[in-house]
Amino acid sequence: MVTMLDVKNLKVMFHSKQAEMVAVDEVSFSVRAGETVALIGESGSGKSVTSQAIMGLLPDNGRIAGGEVSFLNQNLVKLSEKEMRRIRGMKISMIFQDATVSLNPTMKIGKQIVEGLHYHQLFPKKESKGEALRLLSIVGFENPSDIYHQYPGELSGGMKQRALIAMAISCEPQLVIADEPTTALDVTIQKQILDLMDDYKRRTETSILLITHDFGLVSEYADRVLVMYEGKIVEAADVFTLFRNPVHPYTKGLMNSIPRIEDPRVMLQTVRDMAVQEGTFEGRVFAPEVFSKDGVTYHAPSALIEVEKGHFVRFFTNKMEVSRT
Amino acid sequence: MNKKLVEIRNLSTQFKKGANIHKAIEGITFDVYEGESLGIVGESGSGKTTLGRTILRLLTPFHGTIQFDGIDLSSMDAKQLRVWRKDFQMIFQNPYESLSPRLKVGEIIEEPMVIQKMLTPKERTNKVYEMLENVGLPKSAYQKTIHEFSGGQRQRVAIARALVMNPRLVIADEPVSALDVSVQAQILNLLKELQTEFNLTYIFISHDLSVVHHMSDRVGVLNKGHMLEIAAKNEIYQNPIHPYTKSLLASIPKVNPMMRGLEAEPVEVPPQPPYPPHLIDIGNDHYVAADVIEIQNYRMNKQVHKSES
Ligand SMILES: Nc1ncnc2c1ncn2[C@@H]1O[C@H](COP(=O)(O)OP(=O)(O)OP(=O)(O)O)[C@@H](O)[C@H]1O
Ligand SMILES: Nc1ncnc2c1ncn2[C@@H]1O[C@H](COP(=O)(O)OP(=O)(O)OP(=O)(O)O)[C@@H](O)[C@H]1O
Ligand SMILES: [Mg+2]
Ligand SMILES: [Mg+2]
């Protein structure tokens, strides 16, 4: 299968007045044509920054400090802003986390979609209204012509997010980066939208990078999963392997913190509870880079360790085998 | 059962949309008992937020009554309401929009007491520190502004602000929807602890049926502005009657990739009638929107099940 996106040793840094901070640290992964790869992790783990780096949309105080981002064998890191703009929207499309900031509050929904269609010149101007209405019904609006004439402020949170998704798929992209696309939506509409994206993906061999903190979505739609924590990938595997045998305490903690109907617990378990229980270093989720064991100093291995075929885990406990340095 | 704290009768709220009138909620009737947690579930746009805002009289109802501890709030004006405001509070979905970016966190939490002219400044400051501790924030949070906090920490500030007046009723509108799962677990645990500690009554609004299951004693199902079913949690989740409730339950994610494609049969939901339904008590305090024939069928099925087991 064709590799659509190949990210190698991506490192992103932010600078502020006082210091530089690493937000994404040596992240490597690939997405093949027609594949859905989920990037999961808690708030602040670096998911959005990873996607911004891929799209060339890092804020001014951020920069790519190393690594490569290849899209269909072209290194995007080297492209000019003008070349990048052509790729964005035409080949890679992004659905942002917060619909409120992505929609223009002073322009009617229909007009916003039509402007996007004009910009990419995919439809003759005459047909663009019809296409906009079709897109609005695809994302589950029963009355697309009403929505067409409304302003974002008149819609509920979930409705705004659907309008945004309609805009994102309007240019028939090859890679969709969806950053928490349905977090604000209820299960029925969430399912409707993700089924739609999934179906669209199967028909067109589009790839999806699905950024989420929701294991429910991952279990339903992802082919492969990358678990991210503090800017690093801590576990990577295909979805079946990961759910059968999660290894890293952070992954287990995320899985245990979801309430489930069949679960009688009064209190939910948090990631920290899990780290303590799994015997990591003093209850820290991560192993320190340098540590001592039986009076000998060790360096934690920086590469992911393959614990079974195709299942990679970052070193987290001194019970894992390490070589002396 | 505990005493009734809130009695809602025939509540309707409308919005003008150009020349049209949009009935966001219509003909809603239910009670909330002191000390319980009542979950409200429903799709996006079903009217959950509108219902919450109307109960707290942040919106004026078009029709119907809201009795809070025997007092009718529905016809009060802003001035009369002020006296009651401290007894009911709302926690919003988006802590980014609902908290002032210009104030210090300490001032945000103190503000409701200042408005109500409660306590001396010194006592208020102490109370703020006490609340920070209750919601698990460090003392140093007092001097900071809201930008300096993550989503979960902001929601803790919102909770501290809501609880500082010792309210009796707290309406939490999607309080964890914007938070990631690990922080969500902490906030849900916190809300549960605080409910016991302060003997709070919750109306807990969410589109996430697993979260509502975890948090609620009773659950009401809202669709297109109408309440379709309301009952104890176990009744709703194990013995749903209305086809719409069944369809919602069937759509709960299984969180197990091996179950892909093995989803429950989709439930056929008949179109919703244009007028608000009359809810019928089918026993066990289980109310459902249904006509006489549906109720008969349901009772018969239940008999059959009983004789089988
Ligand atoms: N413009 C910026 N300036 C400085 N630091 C930033 C900036 N944007 C992000 N960061 C930092 O980079 C890290 C990763 O942030 P990122 O937005 O990628 O998290 P995330 O995993 O997407 O979280 P969430 O689930 O909350 O969206 C965080 O520590 C964040 O504070
Ligand atoms: N201020 C307003 N002006 C006009 N219409 C409104 C306003 N607020 C809500 N509505 C409409 O009322 C209906 C119910 O909206 P509400 O926000 O109560 O839904 P919700 O169930 O909370 O949805 P969500 O899960 O998306 O938050 C929607 O059709 C919405 O468009
Ligand atoms: Mg993000
Ligand atoms: Mg709402």
PDB file of C-alpha atoms in Angstrom, chain A residues 2 122 189 245 255 269 317:
ATOM      1  CA  VAL A   2       1.151   3.535  -0.754  1.00  0.00           C
ATOM      2  CA  LEU A 122     -13.961  22.298  -7.933  1.00  0.00           C
ATOM      3  CA  ILE A 189     -24.406  12.368  15.458  1.00  0.00           C
ATOM      4  CA  ASN A 245      -2.722  -6.226  25.447  1.00  0.00           C
ATOM      5  CA  MET A 255      -8.533   2.973  29.245  1.00  0.00           C
ATOM      6  CA  GLN A 269      -9.454   5.310  38.154  1.00  0.00           C
ATOM      7  CA  THR A 317       9.854   0.410  34.502  1.00  0.00           C
TER       8      THR A 317
END
